Coordinates of C-alpha atoms in Angstrom, one line a residue:
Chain A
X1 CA 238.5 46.8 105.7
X2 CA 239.1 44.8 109.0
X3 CA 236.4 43.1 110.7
X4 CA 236.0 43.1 114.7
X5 CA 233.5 40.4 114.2
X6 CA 234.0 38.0 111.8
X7 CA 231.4 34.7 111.8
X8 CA 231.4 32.7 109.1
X9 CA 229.2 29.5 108.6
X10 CA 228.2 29.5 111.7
X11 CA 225.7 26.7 112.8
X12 CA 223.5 26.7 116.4
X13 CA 220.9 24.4 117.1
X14 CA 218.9 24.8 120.3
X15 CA 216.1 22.3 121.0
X16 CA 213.9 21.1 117.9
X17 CA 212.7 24.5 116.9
X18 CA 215.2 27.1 116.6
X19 CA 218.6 26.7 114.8
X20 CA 221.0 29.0 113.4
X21 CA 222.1 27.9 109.8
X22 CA 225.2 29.1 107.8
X23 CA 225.2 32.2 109.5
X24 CA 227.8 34.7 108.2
X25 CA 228.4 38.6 109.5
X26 CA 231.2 41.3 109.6
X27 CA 230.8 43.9 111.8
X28 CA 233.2 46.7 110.1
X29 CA 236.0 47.7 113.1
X30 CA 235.2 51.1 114.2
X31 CA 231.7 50.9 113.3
X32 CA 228.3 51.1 115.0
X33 CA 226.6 48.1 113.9
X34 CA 222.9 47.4 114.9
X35 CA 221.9 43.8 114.7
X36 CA 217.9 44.0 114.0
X37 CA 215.9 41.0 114.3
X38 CA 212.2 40.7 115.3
X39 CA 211.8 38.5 119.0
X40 CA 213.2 34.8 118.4
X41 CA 215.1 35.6 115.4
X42 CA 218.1 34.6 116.9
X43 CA 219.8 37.7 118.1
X44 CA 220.5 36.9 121.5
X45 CA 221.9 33.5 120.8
X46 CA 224.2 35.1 118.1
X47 CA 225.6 37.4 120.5
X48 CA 226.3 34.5 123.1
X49 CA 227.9 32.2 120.7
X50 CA 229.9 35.5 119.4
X51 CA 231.1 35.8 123.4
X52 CA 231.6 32.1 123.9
X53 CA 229.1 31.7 126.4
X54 CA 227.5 29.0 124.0
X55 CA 229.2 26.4 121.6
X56 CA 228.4 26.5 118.2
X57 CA 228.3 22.9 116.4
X58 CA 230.0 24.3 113.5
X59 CA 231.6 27.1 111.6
X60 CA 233.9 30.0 112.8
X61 CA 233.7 32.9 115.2
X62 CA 236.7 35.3 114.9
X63 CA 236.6 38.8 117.8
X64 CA 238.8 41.2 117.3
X65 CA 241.2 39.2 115.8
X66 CA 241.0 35.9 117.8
X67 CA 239.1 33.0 118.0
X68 CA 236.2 31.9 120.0
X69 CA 235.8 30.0 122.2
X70 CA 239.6 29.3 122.2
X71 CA 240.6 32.8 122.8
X72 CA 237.7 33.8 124.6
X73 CA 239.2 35.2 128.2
X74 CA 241.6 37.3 126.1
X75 CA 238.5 38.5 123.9
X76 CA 236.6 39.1 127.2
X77 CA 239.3 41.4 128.5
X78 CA 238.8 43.8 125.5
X79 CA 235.1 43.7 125.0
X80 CA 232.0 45.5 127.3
X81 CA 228.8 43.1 126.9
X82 CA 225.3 44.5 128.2
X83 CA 223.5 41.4 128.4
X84 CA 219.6 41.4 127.5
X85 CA 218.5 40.3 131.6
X86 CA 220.5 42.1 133.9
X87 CA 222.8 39.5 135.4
X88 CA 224.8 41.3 138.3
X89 CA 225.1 39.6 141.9
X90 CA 222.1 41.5 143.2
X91 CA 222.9 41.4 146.9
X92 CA 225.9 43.8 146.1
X93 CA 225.6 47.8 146.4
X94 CA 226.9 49.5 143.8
X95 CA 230.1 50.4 145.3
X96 CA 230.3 46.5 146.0
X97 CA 229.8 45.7 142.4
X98 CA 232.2 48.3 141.0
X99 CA 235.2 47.1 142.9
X100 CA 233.9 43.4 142.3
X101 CA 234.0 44.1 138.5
X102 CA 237.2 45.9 138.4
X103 CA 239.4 43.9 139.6
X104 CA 238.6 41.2 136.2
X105 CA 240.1 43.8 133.8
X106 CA 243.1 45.2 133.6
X107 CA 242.0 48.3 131.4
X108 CA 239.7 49.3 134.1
X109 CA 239.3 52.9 134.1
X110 CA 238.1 53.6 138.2
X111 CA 238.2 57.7 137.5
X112 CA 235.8 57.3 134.8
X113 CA 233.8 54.6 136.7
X114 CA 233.4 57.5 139.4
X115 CA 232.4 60.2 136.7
X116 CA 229.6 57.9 135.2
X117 CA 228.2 56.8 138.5
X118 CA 227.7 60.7 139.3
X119 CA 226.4 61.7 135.8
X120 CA 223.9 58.9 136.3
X121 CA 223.0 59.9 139.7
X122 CA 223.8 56.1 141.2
X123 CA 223.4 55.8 145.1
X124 CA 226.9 53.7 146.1
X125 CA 225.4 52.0 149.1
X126 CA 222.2 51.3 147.2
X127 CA 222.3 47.3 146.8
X128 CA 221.2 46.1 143.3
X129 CA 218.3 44.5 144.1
X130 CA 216.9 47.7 145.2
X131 CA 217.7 49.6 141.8
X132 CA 215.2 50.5 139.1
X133 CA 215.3 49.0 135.6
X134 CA 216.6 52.2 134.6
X135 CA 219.1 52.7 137.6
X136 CA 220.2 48.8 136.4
X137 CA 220.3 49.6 133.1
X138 CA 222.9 52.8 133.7
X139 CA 224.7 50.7 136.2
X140 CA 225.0 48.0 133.1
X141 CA 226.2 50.3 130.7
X142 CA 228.5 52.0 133.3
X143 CA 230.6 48.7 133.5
X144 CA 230.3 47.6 130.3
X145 CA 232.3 51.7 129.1
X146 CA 234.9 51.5 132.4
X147 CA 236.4 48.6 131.6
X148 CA 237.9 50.9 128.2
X149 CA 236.8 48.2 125.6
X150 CA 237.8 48.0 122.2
X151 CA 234.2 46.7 121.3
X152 CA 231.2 46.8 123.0
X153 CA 228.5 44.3 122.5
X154 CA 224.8 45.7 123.8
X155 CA 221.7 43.3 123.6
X156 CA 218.7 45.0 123.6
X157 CA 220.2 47.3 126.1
X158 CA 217.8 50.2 126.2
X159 CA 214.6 48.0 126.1
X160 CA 211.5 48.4 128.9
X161 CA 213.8 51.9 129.8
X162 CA 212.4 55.2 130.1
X163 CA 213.1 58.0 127.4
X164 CA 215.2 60.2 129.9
X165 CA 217.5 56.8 130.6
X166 CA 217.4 55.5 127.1
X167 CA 219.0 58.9 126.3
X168 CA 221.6 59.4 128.9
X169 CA 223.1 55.4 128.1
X170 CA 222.5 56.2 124.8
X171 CA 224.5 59.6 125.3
X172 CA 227.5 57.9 127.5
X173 CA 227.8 55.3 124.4
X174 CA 228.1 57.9 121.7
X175 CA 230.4 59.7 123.7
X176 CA 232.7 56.9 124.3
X177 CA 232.8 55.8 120.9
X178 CA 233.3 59.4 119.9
X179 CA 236.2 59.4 122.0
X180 CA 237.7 55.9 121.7
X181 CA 236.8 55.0 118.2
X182 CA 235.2 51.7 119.5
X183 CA 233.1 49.2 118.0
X184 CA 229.7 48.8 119.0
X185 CA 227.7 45.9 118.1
X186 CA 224.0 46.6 119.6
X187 CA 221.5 44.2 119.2
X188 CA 217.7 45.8 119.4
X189 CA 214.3 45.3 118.1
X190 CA 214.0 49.3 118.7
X191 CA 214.4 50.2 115.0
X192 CA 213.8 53.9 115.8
X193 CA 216.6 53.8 117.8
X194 CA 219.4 51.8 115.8
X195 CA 218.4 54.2 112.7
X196 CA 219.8 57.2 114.7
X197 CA 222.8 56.3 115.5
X198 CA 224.2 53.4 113.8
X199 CA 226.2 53.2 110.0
X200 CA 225.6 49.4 109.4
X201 CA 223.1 47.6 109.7
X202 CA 222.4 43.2 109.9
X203 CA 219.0 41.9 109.9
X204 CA 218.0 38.8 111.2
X205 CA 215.0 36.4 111.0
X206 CA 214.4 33.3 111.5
X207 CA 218.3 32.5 112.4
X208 CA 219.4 33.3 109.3
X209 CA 220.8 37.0 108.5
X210 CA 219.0 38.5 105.8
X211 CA 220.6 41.5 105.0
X212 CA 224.1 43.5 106.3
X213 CA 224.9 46.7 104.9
X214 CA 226.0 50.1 105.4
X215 CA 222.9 51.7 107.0
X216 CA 222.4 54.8 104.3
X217 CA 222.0 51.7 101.8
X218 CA 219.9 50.2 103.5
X219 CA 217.3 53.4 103.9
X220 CA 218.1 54.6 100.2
X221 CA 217.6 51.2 98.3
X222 CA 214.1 50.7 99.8
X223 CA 211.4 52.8 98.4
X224 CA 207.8 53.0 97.5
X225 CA 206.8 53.7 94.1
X226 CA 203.6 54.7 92.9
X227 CA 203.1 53.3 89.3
X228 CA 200.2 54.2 86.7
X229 CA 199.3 51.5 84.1
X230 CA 201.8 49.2 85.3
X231 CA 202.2 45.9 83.6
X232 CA 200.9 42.6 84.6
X233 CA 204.2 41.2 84.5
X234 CA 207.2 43.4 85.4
X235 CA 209.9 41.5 83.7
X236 CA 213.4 42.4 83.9
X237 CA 213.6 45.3 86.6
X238 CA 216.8 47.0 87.3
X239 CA 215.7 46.8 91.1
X240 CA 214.1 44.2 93.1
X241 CA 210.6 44.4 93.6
X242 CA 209.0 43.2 97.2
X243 CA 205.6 43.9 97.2
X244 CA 203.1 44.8 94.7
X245 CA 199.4 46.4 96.3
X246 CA 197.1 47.9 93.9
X247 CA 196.0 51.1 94.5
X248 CA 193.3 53.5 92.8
X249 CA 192.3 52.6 89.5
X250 CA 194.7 51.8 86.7
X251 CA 197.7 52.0 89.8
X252 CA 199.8 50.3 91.8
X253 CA 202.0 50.7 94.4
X254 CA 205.6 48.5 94.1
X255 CA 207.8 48.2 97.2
X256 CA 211.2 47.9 96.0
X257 CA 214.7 47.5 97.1
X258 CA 218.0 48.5 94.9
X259 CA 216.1 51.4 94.0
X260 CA 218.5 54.5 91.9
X261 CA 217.0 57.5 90.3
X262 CA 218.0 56.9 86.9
X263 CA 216.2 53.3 87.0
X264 CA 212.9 55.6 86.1
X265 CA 213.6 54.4 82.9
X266 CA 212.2 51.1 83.2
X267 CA 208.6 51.8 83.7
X268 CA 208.5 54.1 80.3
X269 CA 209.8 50.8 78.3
X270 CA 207.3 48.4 79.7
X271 CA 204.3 51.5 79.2
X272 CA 203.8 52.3 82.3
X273 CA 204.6 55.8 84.5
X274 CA 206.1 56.3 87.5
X275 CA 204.1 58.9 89.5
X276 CA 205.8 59.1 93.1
X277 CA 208.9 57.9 94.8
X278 CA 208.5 57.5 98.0
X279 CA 211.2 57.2 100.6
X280 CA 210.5 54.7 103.5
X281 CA 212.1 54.7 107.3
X282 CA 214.1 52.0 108.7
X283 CA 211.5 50.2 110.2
X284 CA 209.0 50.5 106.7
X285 CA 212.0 49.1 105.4
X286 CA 212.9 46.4 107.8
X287 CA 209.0 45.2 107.8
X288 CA 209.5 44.7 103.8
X289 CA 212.5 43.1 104.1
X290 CA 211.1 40.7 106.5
X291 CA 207.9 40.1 104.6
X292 CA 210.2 39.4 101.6
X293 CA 212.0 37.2 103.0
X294 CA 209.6 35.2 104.6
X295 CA 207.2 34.9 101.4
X296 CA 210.1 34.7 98.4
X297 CA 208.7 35.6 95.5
X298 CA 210.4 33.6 93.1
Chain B
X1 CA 240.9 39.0 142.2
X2 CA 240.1 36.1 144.9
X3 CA 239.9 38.7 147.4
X4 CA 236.8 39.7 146.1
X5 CA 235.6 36.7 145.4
X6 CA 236.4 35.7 149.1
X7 CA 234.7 38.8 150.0
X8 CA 231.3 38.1 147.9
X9 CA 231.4 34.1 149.5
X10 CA 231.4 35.6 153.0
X11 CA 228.8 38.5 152.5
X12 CA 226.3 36.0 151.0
X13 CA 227.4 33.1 153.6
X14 CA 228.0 35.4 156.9
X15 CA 224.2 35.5 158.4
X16 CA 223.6 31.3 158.2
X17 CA 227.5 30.7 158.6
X18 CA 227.9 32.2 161.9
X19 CA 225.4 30.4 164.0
X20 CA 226.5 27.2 162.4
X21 CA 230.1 28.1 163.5
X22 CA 228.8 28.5 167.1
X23 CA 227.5 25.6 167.2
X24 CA 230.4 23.8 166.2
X25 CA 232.0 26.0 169.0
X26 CA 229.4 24.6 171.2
X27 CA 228.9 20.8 169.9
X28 CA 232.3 19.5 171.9
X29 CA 231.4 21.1 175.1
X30 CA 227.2 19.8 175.0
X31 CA 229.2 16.5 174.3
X32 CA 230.8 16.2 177.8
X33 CA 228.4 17.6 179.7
X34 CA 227.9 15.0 182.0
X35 CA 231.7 14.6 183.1
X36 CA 231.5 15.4 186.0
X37 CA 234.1 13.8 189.1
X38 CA 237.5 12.6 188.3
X39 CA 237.4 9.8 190.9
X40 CA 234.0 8.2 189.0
X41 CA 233.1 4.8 188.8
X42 CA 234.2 2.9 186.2
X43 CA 230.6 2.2 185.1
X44 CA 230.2 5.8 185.6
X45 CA 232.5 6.2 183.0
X46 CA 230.8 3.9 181.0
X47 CA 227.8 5.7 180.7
X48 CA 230.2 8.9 180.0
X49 CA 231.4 7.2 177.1
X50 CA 227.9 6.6 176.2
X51 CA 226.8 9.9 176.2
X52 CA 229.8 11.2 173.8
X53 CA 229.2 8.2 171.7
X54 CA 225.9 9.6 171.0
X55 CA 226.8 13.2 170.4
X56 CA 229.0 11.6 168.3
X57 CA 226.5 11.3 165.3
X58 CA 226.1 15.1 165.3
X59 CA 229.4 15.8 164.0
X60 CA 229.1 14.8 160.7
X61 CA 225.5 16.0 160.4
X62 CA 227.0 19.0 161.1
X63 CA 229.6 18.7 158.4
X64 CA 227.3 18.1 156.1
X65 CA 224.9 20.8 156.8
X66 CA 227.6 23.6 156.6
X67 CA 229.3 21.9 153.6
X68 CA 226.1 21.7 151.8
X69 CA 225.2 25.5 152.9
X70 CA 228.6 26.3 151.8
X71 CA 228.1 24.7 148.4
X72 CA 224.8 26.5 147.6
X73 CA 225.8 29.9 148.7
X74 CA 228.4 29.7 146.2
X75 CA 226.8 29.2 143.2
X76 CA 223.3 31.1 143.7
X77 CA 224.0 34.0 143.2
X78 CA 225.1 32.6 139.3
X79 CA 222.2 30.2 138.8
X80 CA 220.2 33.2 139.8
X81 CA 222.2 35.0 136.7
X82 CA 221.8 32.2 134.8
X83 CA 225.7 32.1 134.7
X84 CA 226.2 35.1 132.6
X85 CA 228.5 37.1 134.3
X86 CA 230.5 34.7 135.8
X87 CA 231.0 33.4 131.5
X88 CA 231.4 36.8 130.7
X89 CA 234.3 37.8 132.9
X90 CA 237.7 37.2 131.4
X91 CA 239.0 34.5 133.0
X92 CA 238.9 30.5 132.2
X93 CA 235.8 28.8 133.5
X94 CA 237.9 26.5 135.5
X95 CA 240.0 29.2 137.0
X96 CA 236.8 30.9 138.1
X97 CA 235.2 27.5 139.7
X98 CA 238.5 27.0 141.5
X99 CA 238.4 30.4 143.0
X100 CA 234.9 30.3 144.1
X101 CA 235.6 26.6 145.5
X102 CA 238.5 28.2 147.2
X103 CA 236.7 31.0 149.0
X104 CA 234.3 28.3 150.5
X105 CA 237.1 26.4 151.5
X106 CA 238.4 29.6 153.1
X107 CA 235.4 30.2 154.9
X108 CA 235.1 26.5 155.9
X109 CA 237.8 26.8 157.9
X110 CA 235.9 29.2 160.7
X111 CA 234.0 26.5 161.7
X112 CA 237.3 24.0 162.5
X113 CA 238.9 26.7 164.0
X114 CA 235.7 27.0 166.0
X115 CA 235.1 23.2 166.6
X116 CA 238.9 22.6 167.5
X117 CA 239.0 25.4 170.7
X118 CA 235.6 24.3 171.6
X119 CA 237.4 20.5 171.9
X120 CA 240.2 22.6 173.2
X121 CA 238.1 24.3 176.2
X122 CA 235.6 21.1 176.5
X123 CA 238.9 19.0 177.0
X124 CA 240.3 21.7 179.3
X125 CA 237.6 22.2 181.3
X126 CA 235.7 18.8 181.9
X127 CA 236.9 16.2 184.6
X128 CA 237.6 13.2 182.6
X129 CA 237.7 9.9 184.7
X130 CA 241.1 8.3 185.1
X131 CA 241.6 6.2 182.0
X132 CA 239.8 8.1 179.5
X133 CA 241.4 10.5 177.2
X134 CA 240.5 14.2 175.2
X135 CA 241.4 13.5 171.6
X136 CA 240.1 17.5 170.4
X137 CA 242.5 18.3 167.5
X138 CA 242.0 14.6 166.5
X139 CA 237.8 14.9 166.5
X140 CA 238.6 18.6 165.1
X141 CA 241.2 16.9 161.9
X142 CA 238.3 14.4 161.3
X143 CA 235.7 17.1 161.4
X144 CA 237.8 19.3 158.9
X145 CA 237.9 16.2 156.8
X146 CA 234.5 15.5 156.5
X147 CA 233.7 19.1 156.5
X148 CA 235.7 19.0 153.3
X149 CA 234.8 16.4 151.5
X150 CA 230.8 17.2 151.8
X151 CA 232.0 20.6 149.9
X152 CA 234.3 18.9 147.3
X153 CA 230.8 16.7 146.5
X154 CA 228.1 19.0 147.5
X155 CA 230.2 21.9 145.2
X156 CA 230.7 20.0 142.3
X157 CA 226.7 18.5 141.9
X158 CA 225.6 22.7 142.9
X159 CA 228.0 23.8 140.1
X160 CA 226.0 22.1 137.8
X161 CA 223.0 22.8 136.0
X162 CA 219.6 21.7 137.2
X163 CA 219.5 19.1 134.8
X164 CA 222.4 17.9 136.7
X165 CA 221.1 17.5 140.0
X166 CA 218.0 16.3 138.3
X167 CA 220.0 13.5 137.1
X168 CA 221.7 12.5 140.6
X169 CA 218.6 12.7 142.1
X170 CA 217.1 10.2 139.6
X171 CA 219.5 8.1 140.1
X172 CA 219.5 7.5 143.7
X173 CA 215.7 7.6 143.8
X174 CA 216.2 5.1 140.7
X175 CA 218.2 2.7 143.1
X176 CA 215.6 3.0 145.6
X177 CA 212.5 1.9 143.3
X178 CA 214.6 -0.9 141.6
X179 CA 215.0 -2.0 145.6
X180 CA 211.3 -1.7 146.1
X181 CA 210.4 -3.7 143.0
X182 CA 212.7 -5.8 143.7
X183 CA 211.1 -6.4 147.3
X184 CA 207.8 -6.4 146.0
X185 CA 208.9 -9.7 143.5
X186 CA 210.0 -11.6 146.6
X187 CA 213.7 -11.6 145.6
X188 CA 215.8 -10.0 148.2
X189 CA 218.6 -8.5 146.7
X190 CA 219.8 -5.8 149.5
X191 CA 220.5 -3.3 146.8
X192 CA 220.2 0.1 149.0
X193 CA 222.2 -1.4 152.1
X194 CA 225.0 -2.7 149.4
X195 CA 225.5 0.3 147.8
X196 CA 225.4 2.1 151.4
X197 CA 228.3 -0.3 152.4
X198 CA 230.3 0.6 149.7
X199 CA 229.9 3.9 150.0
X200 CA 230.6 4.8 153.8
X201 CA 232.3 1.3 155.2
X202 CA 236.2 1.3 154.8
X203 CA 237.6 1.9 151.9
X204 CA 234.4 3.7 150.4
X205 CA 235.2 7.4 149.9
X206 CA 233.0 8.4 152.6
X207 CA 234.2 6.2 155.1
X208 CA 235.1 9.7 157.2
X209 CA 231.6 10.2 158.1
X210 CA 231.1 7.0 159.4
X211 CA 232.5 5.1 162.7
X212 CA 232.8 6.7 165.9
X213 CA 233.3 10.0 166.8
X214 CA 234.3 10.8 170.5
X215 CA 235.7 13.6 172.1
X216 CA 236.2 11.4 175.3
X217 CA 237.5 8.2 174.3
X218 CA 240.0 5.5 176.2

């Protein structure tokens, strides 16, 4: 499998409080990866040391193929990046910043540009500091798809947008990628959202990437089990086990990860009965992963 | 590419820039306004001198003002960004500064156009006493020298961060304490003037700004 993003040991300090230790991630070519991460977990800054726009004090940082920051205009020229603040020249109109924009990539697609600025309803002569969030948003993602890249990397792009706009970027994006076969890194805190449309998925915390897998394991190996007369120790398990809560009674319920049907068989060798398996969403799943992580449990 | 560089530098620059290119228009002919008759006294002529002499110190003030206007303009609109999209369009940093410094440049160049034919029509027009001579492309060479250098330094100190300027500033308000102190101990150590000397007097590297500068001279 080849990798469009390929960071290995990657080390970041900012200031005394945050730092990015051994960070490793592959982002599958061709794949919609969503990089999850709660506020401060270090998503952002991962995304601009993956662009170059910060130096890493160690490690490696290979995109699509060559290396930052040494490569980095030639990695620019293939890759769309929706930044978390909007960070056009704001005294442009739109027309202004389309041609201003254009003109820095080759693969620049101007019949396209024209098509997306009509199917998002964007006034030409409107100047951007006179555009709504949402308007700014579209006019983002608009840019970021024209330019024909081979990936696209999108902080938090939909965030603080309304539904109607966080479905029509959401819409151009799919369609591009449909059409292209594109790589699309988006970085979000909008679980709801990655879990619809992305197949891998990273989490990270704390700046350290807890977990990167294809996104059906990732809602399959997490489940919620309800357990009758469960032991006080559970040993061996076949599976991981997060959290424990007791319940009603003589029950529990177990939060576990790694979780496979025939693995039932565990709880009738330690005398116990397993009375529900419950399936949890992404974001069930990402707040046990996070809780896990942050309280190990030996 | 530069072209629209060029064309962002002038439509944030064009509202401040133009009346600062009138008045460079307009500084060479307010500086010989009091020539008046060709057969003038020579102490008439004196005080003619006198009077460009002391328009004199407005041409580098003027330099300086449109250089540093010039130098801001071209880097707001990025520190307003935060520098994001300037680092995430494909082309080297340097290669972008360079543009960027080269549309100001560009732009610079209005106002000694403008300065020059105002020399030109102030040198044309005004009765200059026997003796005396119009030196406009001369005042208008120095002027575009000045003007450019103020950029080159005013550019590379805005193209930093704010920690940056934070830093120059220090330092020269750092040089001014030390002279205070110093003062204030009763040892007189004339740190400011010193540094001042070596800065503007010959050969300092702004030695452009200082001296005279006269339209009218003999």
């Amino acid at each position: 499998m080849s990798h469009a993003v390929d960071i290995r040991d990657l080390h970041y300090r900012a200031g005394k409080n945050f730092e990015i230790r051994e960070l490793g991630l592959r982002v599958p070519t061709g794949s919609l990866y969503g990089f999850l991460g709660p506020n401060g977990s270090g998503k952002t800054t991962t995304v601009r040391l993956m662009l170059g726009l910060l130096r890493p004090l160690g490690g490696t940082i290979t995109v699509l193929g060559a290396s930052v920051p040494r490569d980095i205009p030639r990695i620019l020229a293939r890759t769309g990046y929706v930044p978390e603040q909007p960070h056009l020249y704001t005294t442009l109109t739109v027309d202004e910043a389309l041609r201003f924009h254009a003109v820095f990539y080759p693969t620049w697609d101007g019949t396209w540009a024209n098509e997306l600025v009509g199917h998002f309803q964007l006034d030409r002569a409107r100047r951007l500091s006179q555009l709504s969030k949402g308007e700014m948003g579209k006019l983002e993602m608009l840019l970021a798809l024209a330019q024909r890249p081979e990936l696209l990397v999108l902080d938090e792009p939909t965030d603080g947008l309304d539904p109607v706009v966080r479905r029509d970027v959401l819409a151009a994006l799919l369609d591009y990628v449909s059409q292209q076969n594109a790589t699309v890194f988006i970085s979000s805190h909008l679980v709801h959202e990655l879990e619809r449309i992305c197949d891998w998925v990273g989490v990270m915390d704390r700046g350290r990437l807890v977990a990167e897998l294809p996104m059906q394991s990732f809602k399959n190996g997490i489940k919620r089990l309800r357990v009758a007369n469960p032991p006080a120790l559970p040993g061996d398990t076949p599976f991981v086990v997060l959290a424990r809560e007791a319940g009603n009674g003589a029950s529990e319920t177990w939060t576990v990860r790694g979780w496979q049907a025939p693995m039932s068989q565990y709880f009738e060798g330690v005398g116990a009965s397993l009375r529900e398996v419950i399936d949890l969403d992404l974001e069930e799943g990402f707040v046990e992963l996070l809780r896990t992580f942050r309280e190990p449990r030996g | 590419m530069f072209r629209m560089i060029l064309f962002t530098q002038w439509k944030w620059s064009r509202l401040t820039l133009l009346p600062l290119v009138v008045t460079a228009f307009a500084l060479p002919l307010l500086s010989v306004q009091r020539a008046g008759n060709p057969q003038t006294t020579p102490w008439e002529a004196r005080q003619l001198l006198n009077s460009v002499e002391s328009w004199g110190v407005a041409y580098p003030v003027l330099a300086t003002t449109i250089a540093l206007f010039m130098a801001m303009t071209a880097w707001s609109a990025d520190h307003r960004g935060r520098h994001v999209y300037a680092l995430s369009l494909p082309i080297p940093r340097w290669h972008y500064a360079l543009q960027r410094f080269g549309a100001g440049a560009i732009l610079l160049g209005a106002a000694v156009i403008a300065l020059w034919l105002g020399a030109l029509f102030a040198a044309g027009t005004a009765s200059i006493p026997a003796g005396l001579h119009a030196y406009p492309t001369v005042i208008a060479v120095r002027f575009a020298l000045a003007l450019f250098l103020a950029y080159a330094v005013f550019f590379a100190i805005t193209a930093g961060t704010t920690r940056t300027a934070g830093y120059v500033l220090a330092i020269i308000g750092g040089i001014i304490v030390v002279q205070v102190l110093l003062e204030t101990a009763g040892v007189h150590v004339a740190l400011v003037p010193f540094i001042g000397d070596r800065l503007i007097l010959w050969p300092g590297p702004l030695e452009i700004f200082s001296g005279r500068w006269m339209l009218i001279d003999v």
